[in-house]
JSON list of N, CA and C in Angstrom, two decimals:
[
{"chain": "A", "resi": 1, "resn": "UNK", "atom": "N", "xyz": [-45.86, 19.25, -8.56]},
{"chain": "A", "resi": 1, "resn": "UNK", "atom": "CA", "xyz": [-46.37, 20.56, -8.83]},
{"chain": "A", "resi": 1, "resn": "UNK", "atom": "C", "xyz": [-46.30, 20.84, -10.32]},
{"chain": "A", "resi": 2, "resn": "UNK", "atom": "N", "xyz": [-47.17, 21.77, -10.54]},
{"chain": "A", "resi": 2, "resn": "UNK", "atom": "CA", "xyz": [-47.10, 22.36, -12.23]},
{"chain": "A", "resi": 2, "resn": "UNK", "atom": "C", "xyz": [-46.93, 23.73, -12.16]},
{"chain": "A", "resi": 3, "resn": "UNK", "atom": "N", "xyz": [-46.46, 23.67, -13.31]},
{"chain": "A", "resi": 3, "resn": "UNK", "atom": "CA", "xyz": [-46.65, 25.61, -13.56]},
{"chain": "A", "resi": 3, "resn": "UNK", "atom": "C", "xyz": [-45.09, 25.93, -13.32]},
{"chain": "A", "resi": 4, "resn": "UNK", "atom": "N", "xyz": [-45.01, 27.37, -12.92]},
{"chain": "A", "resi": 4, "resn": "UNK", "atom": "CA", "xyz": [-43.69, 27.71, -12.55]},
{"chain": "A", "resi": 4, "resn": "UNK", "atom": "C", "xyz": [-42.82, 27.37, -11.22]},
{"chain": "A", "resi": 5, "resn": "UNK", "atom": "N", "xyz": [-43.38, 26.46, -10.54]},
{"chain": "A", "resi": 5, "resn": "UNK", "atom": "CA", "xyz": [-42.74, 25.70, -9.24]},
{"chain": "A", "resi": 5, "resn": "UNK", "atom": "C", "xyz": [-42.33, 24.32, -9.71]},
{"chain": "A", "resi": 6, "resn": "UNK", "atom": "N", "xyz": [-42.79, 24.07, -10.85]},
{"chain": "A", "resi": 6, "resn": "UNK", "atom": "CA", "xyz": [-42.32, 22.35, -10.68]},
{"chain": "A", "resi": 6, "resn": "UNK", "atom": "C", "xyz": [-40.83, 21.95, -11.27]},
{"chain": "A", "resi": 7, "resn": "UNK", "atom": "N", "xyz": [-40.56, 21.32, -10.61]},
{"chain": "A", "resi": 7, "resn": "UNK", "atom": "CA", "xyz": [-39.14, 21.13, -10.42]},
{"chain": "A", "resi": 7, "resn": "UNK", "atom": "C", "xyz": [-38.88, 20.64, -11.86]},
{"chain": "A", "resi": 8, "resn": "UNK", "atom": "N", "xyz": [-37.85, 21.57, -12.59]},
{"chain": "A", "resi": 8, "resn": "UNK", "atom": "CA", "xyz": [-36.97, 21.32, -14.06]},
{"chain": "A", "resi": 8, "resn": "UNK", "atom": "C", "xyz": [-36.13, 20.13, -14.49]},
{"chain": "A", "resi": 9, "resn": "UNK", "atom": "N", "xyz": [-36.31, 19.01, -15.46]},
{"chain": "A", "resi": 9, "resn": "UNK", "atom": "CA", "xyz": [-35.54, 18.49, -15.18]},
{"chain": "A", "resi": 9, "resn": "UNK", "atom": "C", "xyz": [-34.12, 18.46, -15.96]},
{"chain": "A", "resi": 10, "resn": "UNK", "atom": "N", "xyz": [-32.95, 18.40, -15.36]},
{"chain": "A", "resi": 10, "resn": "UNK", "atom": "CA", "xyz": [-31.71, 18.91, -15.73]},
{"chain": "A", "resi": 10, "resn": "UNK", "atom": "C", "xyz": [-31.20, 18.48, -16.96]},
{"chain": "A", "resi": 11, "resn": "UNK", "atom": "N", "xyz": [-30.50, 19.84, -17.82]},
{"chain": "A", "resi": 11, "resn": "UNK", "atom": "CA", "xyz": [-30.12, 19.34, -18.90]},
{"chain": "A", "resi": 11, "resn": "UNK", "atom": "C", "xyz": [-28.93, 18.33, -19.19]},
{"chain": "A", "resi": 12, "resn": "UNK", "atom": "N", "xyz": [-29.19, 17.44, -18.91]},
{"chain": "A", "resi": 12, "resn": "UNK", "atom": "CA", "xyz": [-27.43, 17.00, -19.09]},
{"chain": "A", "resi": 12, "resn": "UNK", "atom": "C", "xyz": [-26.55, 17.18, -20.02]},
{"chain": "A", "resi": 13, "resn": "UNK", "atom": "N", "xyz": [-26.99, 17.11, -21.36]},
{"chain": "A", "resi": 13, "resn": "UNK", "atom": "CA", "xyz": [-25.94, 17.23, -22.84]},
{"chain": "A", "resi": 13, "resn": "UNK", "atom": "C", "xyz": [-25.72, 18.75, -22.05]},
{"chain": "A", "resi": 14, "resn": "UNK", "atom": "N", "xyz": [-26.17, 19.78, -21.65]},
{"chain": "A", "resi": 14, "resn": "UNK", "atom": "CA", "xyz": [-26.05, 20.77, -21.46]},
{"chain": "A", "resi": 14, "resn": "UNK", "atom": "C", "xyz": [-25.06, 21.44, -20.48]},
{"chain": "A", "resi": 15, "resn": "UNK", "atom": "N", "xyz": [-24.62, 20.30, -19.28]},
{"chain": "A", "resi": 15, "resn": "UNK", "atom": "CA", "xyz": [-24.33, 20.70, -17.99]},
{"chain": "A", "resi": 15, "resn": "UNK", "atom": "C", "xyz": [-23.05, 19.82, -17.95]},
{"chain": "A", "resi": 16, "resn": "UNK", "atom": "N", "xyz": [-22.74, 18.67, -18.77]},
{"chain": "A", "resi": 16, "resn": "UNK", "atom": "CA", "xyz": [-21.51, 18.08, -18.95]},
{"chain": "A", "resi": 16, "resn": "UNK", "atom": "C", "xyz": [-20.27, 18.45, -19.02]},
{"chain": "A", "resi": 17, "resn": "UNK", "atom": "N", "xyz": [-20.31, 19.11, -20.15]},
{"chain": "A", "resi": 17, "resn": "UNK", "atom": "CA", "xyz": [-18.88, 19.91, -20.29]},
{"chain": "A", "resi": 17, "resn": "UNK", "atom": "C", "xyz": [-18.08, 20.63, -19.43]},
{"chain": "A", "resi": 18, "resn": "UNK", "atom": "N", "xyz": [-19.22, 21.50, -18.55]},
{"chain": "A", "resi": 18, "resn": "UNK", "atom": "CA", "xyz": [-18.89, 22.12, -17.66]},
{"chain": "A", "resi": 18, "resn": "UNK", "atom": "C", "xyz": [-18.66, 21.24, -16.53]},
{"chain": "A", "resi": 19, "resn": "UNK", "atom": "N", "xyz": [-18.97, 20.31, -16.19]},
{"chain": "A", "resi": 19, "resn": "UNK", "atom": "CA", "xyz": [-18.75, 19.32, -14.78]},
{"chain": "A", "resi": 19, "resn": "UNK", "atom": "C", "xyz": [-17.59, 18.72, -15.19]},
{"chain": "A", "resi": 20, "resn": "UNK", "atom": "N", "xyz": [-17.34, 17.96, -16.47]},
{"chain": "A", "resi": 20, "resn": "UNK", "atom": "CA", "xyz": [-15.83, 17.89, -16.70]},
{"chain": "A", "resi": 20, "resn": "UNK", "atom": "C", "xyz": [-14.59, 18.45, -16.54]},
{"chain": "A", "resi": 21, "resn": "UNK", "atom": "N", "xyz": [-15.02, 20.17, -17.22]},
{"chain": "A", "resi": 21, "resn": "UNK", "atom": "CA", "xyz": [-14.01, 20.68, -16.98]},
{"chain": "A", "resi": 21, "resn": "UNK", "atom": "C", "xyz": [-13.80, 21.19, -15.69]},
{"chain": "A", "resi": 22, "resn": "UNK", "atom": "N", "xyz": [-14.39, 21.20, -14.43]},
{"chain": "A", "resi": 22, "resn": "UNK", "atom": "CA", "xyz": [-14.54, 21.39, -13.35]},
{"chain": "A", "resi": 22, "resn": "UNK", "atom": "C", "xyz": [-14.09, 20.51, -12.43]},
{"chain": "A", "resi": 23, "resn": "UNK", "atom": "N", "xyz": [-14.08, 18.95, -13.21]},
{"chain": "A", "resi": 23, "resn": "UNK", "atom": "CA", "xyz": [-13.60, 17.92, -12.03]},
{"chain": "A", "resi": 23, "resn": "UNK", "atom": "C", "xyz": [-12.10, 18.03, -12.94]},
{"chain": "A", "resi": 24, "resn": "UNK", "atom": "N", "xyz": [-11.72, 18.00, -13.89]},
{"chain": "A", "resi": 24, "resn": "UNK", "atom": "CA", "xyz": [-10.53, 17.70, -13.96]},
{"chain": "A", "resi": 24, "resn": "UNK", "atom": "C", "xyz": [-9.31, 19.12, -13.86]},
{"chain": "A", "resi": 25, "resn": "UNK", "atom": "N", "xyz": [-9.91, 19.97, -13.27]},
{"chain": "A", "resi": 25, "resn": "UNK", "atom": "CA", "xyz": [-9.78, 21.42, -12.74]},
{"chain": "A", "resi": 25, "resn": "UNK", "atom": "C", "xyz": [-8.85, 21.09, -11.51]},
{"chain": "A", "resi": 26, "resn": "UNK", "atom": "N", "xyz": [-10.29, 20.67, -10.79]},
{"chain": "A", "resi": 26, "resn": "UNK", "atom": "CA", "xyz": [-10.06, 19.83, -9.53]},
{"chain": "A", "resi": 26, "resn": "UNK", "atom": "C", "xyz": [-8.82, 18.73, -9.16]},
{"chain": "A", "resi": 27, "resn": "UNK", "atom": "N", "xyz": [-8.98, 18.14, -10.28]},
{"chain": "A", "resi": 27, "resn": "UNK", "atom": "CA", "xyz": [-7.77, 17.06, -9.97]},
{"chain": "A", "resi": 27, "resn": "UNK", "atom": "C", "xyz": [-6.70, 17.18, -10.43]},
{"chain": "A", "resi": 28, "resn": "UNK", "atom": "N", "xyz": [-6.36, 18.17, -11.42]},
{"chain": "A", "resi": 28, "resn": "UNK", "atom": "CA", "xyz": [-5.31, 18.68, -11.63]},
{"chain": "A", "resi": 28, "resn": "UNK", "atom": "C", "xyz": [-4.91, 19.54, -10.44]},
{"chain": "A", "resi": 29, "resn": "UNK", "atom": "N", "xyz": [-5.22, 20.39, -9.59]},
{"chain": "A", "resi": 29, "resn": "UNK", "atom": "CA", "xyz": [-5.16, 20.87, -8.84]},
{"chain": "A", "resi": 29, "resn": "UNK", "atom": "C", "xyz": [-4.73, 20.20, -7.44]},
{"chain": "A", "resi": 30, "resn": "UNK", "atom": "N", "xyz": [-5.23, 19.32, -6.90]},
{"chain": "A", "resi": 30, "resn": "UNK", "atom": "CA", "xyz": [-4.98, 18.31, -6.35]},
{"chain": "A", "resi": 30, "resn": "UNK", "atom": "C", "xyz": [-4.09, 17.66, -6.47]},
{"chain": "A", "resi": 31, "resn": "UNK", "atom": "N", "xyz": [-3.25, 17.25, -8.16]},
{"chain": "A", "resi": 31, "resn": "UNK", "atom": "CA", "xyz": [-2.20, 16.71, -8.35]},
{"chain": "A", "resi": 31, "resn": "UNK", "atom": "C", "xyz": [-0.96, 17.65, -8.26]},
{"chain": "A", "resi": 32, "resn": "UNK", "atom": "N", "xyz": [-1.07, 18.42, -8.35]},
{"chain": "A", "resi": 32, "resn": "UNK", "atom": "CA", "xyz": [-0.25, 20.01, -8.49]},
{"chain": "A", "resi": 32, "resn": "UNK", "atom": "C", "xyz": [0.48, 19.80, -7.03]},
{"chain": "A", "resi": 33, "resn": "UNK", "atom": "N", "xyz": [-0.50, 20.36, -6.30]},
{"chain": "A", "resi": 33, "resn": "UNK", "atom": "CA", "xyz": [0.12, 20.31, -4.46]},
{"chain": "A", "resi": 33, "resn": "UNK", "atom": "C", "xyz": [0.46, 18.78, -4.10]},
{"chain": "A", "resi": 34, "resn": "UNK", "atom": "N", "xyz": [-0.36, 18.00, -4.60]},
{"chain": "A", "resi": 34, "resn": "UNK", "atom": "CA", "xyz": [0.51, 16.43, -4.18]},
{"chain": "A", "resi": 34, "resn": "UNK", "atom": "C", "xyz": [2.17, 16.18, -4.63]},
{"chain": "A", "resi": 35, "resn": "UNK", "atom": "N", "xyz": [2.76, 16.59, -5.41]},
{"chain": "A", "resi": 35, "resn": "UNK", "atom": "CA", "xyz": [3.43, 17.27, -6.29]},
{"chain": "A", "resi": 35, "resn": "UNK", "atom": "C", "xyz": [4.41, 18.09, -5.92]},
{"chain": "A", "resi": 36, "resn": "UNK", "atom": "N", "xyz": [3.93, 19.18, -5.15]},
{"chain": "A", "resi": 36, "resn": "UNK", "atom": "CA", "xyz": [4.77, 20.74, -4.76]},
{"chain": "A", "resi": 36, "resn": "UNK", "atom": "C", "xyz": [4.87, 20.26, -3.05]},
{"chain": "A", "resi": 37, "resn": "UNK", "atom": "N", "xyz": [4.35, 19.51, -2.49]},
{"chain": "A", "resi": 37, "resn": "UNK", "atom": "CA", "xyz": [4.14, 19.01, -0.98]},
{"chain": "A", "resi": 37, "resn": "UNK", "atom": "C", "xyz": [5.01, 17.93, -0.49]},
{"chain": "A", "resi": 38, "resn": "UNK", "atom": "N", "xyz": [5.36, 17.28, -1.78]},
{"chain": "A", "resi": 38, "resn": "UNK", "atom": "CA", "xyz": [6.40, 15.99, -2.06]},
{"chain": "A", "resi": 38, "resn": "UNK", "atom": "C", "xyz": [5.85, 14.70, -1.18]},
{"chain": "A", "resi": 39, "resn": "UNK", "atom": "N", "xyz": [4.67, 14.96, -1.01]},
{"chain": "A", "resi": 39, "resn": "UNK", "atom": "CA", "xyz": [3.84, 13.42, -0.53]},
{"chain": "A", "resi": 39, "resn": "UNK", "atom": "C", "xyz": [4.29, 12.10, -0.96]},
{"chain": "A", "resi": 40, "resn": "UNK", "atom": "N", "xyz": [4.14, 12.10, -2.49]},
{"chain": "A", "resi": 40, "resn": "UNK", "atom": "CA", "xyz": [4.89, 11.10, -3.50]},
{"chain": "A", "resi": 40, "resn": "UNK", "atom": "C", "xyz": [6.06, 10.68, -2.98]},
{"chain": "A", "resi": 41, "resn": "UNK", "atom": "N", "xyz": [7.12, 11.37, -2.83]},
{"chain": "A", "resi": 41, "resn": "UNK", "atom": "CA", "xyz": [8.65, 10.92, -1.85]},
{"chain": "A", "resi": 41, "resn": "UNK", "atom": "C", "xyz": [8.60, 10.71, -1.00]},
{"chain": "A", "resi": 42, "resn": "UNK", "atom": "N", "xyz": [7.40, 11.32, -0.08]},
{"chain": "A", "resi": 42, "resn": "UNK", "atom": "CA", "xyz": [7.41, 10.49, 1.65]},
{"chain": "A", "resi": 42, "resn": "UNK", "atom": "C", "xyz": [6.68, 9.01, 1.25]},
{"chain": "A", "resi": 43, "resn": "UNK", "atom": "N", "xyz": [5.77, 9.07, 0.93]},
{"chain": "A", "resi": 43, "resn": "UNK", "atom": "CA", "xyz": [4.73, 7.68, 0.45]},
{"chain": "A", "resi": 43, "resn": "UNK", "atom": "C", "xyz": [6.13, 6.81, -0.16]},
{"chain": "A", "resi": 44, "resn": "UNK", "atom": "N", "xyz": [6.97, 7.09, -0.83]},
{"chain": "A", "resi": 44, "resn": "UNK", "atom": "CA", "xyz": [7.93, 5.88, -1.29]},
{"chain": "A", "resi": 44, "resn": "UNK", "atom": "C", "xyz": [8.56, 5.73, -0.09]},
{"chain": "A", "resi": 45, "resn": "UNK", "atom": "N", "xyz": [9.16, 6.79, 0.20]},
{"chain": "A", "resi": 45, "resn": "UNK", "atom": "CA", "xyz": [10.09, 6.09, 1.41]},
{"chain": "A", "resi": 45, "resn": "UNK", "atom": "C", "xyz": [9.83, 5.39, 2.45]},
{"chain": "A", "resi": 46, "resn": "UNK", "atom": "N", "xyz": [8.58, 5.44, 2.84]},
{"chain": "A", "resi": 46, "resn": "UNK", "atom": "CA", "xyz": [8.00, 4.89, 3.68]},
{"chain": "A", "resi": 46, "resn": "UNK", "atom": "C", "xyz": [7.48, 3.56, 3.41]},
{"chain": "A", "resi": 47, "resn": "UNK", "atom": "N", "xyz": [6.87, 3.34, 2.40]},
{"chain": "A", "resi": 47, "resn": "UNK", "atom": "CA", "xyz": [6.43, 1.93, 1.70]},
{"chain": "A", "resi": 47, "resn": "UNK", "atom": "C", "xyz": [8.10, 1.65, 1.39]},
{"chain": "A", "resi": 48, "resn": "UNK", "atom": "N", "xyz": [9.34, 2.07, 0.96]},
{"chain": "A", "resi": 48, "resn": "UNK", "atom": "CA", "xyz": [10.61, 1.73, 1.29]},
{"chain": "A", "resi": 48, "resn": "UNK", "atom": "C", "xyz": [11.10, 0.80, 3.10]},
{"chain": "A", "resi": 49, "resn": "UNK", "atom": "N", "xyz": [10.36, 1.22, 3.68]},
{"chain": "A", "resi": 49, "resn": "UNK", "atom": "CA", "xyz": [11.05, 1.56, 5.48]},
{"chain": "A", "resi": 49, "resn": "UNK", "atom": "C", "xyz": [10.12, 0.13, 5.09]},
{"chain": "A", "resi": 50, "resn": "UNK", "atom": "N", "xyz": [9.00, 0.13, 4.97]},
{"chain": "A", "resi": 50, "resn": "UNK", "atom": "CA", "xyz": [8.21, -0.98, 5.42]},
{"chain": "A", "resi": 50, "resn": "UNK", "atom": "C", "xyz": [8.87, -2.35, 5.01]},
{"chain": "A", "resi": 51, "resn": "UNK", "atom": "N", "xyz": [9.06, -2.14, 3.50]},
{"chain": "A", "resi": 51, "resn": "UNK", "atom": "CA", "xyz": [9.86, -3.45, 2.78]},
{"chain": "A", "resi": 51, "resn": "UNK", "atom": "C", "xyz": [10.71, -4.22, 3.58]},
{"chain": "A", "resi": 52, "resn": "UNK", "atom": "N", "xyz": [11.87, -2.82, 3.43]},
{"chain": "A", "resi": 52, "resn": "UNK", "atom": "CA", "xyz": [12.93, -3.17, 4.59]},
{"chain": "A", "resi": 52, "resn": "UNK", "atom": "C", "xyz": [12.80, -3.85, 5.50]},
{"chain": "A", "resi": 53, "resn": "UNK", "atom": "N", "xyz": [11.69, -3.37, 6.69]},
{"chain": "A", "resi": 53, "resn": "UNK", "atom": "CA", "xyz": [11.43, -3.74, 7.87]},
{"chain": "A", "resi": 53, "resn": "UNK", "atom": "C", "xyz": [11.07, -5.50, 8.43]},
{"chain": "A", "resi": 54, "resn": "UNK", "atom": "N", "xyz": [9.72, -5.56, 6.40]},
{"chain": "A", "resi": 54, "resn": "UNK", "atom": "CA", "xyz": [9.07, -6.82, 6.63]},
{"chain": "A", "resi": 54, "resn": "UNK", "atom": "C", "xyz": [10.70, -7.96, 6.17]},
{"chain": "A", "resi": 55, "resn": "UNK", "atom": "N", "xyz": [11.49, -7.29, 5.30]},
{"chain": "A", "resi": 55, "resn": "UNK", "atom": "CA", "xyz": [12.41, -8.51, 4.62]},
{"chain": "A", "resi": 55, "resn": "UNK", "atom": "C", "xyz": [13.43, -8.41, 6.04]},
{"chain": "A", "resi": 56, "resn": "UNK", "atom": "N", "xyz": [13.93, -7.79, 6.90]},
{"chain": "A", "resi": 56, "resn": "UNK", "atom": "CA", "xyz": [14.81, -7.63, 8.30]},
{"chain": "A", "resi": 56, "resn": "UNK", "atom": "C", "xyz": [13.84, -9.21, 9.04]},
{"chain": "A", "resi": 57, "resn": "UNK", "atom": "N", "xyz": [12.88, -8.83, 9.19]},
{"chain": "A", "resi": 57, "resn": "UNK", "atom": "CA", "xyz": [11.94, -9.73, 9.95]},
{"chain": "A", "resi": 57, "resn": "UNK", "atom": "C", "xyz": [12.08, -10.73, 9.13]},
{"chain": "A", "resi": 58, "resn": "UNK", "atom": "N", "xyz": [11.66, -10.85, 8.32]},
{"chain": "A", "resi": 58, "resn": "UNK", "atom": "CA", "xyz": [11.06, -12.40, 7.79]},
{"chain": "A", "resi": 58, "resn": "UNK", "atom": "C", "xyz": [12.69, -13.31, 7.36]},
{"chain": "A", "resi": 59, "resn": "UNK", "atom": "N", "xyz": [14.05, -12.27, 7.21]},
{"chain": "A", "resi": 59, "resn": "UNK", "atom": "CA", "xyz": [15.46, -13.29, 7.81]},
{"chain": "A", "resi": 59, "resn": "UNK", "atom": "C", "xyz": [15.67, -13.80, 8.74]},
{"chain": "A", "resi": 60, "resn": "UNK", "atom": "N", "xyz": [15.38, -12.52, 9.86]},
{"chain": "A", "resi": 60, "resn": "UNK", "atom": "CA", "xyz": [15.84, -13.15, 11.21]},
{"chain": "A", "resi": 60, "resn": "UNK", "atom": "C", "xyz": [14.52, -14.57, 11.44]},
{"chain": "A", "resi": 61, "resn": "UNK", "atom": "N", "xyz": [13.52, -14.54, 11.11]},
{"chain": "A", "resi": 61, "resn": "UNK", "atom": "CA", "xyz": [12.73, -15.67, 11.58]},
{"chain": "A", "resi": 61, "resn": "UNK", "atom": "C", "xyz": [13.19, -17.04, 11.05]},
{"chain": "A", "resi": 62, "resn": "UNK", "atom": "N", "xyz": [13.44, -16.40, 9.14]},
{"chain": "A", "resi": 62, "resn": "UNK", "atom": "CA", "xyz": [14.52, -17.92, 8.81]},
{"chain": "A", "resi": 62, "resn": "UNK", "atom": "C", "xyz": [15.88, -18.59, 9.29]},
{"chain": "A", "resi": 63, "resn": "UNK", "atom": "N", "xyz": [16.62, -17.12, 10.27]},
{"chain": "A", "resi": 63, "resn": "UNK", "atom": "CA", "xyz": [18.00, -17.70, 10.95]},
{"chain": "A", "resi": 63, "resn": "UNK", "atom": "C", "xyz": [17.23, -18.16, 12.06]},
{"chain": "A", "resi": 64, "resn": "UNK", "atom": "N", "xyz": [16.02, -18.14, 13.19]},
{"chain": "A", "resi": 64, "resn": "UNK", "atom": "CA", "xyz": [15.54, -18.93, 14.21]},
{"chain": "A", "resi": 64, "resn": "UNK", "atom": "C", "xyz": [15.66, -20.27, 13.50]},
{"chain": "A", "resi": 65, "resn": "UNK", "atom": "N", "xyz": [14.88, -20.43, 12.40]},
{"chain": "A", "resi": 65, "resn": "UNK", "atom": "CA", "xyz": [14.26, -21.55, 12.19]},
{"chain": "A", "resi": 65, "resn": "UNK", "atom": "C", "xyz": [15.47, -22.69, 11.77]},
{"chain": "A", "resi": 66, "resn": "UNK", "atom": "N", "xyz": [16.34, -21.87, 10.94]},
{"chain": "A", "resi": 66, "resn": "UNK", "atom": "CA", "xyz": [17.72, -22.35, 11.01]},
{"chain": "A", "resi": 66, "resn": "UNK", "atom": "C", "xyz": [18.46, -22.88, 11.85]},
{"chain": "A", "resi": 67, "resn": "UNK", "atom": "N", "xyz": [18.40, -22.51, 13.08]},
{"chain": "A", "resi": 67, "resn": "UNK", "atom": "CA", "xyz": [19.18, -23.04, 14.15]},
{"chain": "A", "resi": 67, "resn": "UNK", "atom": "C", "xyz": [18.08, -23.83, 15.38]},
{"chain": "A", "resi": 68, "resn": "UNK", "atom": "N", "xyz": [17.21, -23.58, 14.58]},
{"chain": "A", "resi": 68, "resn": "UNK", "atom": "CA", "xyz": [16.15, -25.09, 15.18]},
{"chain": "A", "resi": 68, "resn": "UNK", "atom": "C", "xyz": [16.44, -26.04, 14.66]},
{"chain": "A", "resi": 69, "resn": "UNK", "atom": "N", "xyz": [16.53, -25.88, 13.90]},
{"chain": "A", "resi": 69, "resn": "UNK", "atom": "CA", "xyz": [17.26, -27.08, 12.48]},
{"chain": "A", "resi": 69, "resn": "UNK", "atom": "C", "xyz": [18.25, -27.80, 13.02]},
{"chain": "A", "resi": 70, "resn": "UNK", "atom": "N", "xyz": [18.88, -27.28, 13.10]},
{"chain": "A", "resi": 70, "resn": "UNK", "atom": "CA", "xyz": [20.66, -27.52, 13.22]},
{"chain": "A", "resi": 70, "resn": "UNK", "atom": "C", "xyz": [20.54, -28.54, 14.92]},
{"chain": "A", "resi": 71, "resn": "UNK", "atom": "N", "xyz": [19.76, -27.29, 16.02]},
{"chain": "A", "resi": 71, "resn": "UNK", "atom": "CA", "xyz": [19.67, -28.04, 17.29]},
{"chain": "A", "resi": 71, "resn": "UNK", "atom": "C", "xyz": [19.32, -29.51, 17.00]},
{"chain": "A", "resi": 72, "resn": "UNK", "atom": "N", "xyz": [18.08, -29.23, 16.42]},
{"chain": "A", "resi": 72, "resn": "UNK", "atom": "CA", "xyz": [17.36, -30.89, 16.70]},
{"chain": "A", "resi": 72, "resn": "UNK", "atom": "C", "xyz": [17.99, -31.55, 15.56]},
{"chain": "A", "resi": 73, "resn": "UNK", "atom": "N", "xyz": [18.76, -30.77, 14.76]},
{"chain": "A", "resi": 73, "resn": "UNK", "atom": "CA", "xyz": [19.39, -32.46, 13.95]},
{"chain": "A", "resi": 73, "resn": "UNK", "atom": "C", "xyz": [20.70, -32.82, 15.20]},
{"chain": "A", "resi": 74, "resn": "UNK", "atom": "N", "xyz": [21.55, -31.84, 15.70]},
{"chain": "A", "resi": 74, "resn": "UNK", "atom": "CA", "xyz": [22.64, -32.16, 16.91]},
{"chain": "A", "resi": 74, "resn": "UNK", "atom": "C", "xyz": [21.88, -33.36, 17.83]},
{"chain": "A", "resi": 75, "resn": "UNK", "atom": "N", "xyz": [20.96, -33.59, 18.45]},
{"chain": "A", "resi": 75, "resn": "UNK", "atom": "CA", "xyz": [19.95, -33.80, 18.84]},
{"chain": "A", "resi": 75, "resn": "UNK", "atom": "C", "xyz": [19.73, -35.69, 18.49]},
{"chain": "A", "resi": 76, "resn": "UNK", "atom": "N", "xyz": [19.60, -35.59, 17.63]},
{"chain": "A", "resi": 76, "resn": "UNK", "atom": "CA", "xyz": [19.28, -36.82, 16.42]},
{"chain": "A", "resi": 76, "resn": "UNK", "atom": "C", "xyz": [19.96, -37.40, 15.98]},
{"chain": "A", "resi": 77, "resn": "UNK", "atom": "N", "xyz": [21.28, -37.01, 15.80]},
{"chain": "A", "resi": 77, "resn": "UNK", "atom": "CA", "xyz": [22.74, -36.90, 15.03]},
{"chain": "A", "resi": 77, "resn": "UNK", "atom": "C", "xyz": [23.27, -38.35, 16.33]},
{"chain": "A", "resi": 78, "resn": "UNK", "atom": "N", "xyz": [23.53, -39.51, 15.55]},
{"chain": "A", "resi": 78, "resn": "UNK", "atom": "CA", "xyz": [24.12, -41.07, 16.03]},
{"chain": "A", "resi": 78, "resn": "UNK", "atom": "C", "xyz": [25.62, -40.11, 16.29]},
{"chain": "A", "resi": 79, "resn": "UNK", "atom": "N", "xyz": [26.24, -40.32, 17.77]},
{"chain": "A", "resi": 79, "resn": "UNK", "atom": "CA", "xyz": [27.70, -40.07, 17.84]},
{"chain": "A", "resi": 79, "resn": "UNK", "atom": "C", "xyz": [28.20, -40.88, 18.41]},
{"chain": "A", "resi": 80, "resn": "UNK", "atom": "N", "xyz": [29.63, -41.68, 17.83]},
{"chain": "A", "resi": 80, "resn": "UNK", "atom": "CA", "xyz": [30.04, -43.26, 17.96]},
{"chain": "A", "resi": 80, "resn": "UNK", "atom": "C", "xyz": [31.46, -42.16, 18.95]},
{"chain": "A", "resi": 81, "resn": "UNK", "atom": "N", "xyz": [30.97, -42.59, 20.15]},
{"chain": "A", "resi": 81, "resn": "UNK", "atom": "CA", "xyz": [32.19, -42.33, 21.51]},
{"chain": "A", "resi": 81, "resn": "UNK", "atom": "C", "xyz": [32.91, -43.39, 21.29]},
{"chain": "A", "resi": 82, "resn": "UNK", "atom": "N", "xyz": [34.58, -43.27, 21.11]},
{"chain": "A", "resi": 82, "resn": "UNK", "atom": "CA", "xyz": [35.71, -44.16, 20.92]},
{"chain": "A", "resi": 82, "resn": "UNK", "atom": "C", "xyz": [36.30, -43.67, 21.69]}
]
């Protein structure tokens, strides 16, 4: 279209500043209540619990594997009956 219907096209040098200061408005804001909500301290403790959880697990699988060890060397192990 032409004339006074056709669609403007946007200033950007013009409309920048303002979308900046608007998103980082935003994310300051956002960081504020992430912040005052204590998300940050649950999110550690929890990625804490997990650590924990995976290093609990991944010992006990090396004490199995350990005493697989041990069986099949008992197992293998020459014993001179006198």
């Amino acid at each position: 279209m032409e004339g006074n219907l056709a669609l403007k096209t946007p200033n950007l040098t013009r409309r920048l500043p303002a979308l900046c200061a608007v998103m980082f408005a935003l994310g300051a804001g956002l960081e504020y209540v992430m912040c005052k909500t204590g998300f940050y301290n649950v999110t550690a403790v929890r990625e804490g619990q997990k650590a924990a959880a995976q290093k609990a697990e991944e010992e006990e699988f090396w004490m199995r594997v350990r005493a697989r060890r041990e069986a099949r060397q008992a197992q293998v192990t020459i014993r001179s009956e006198e």
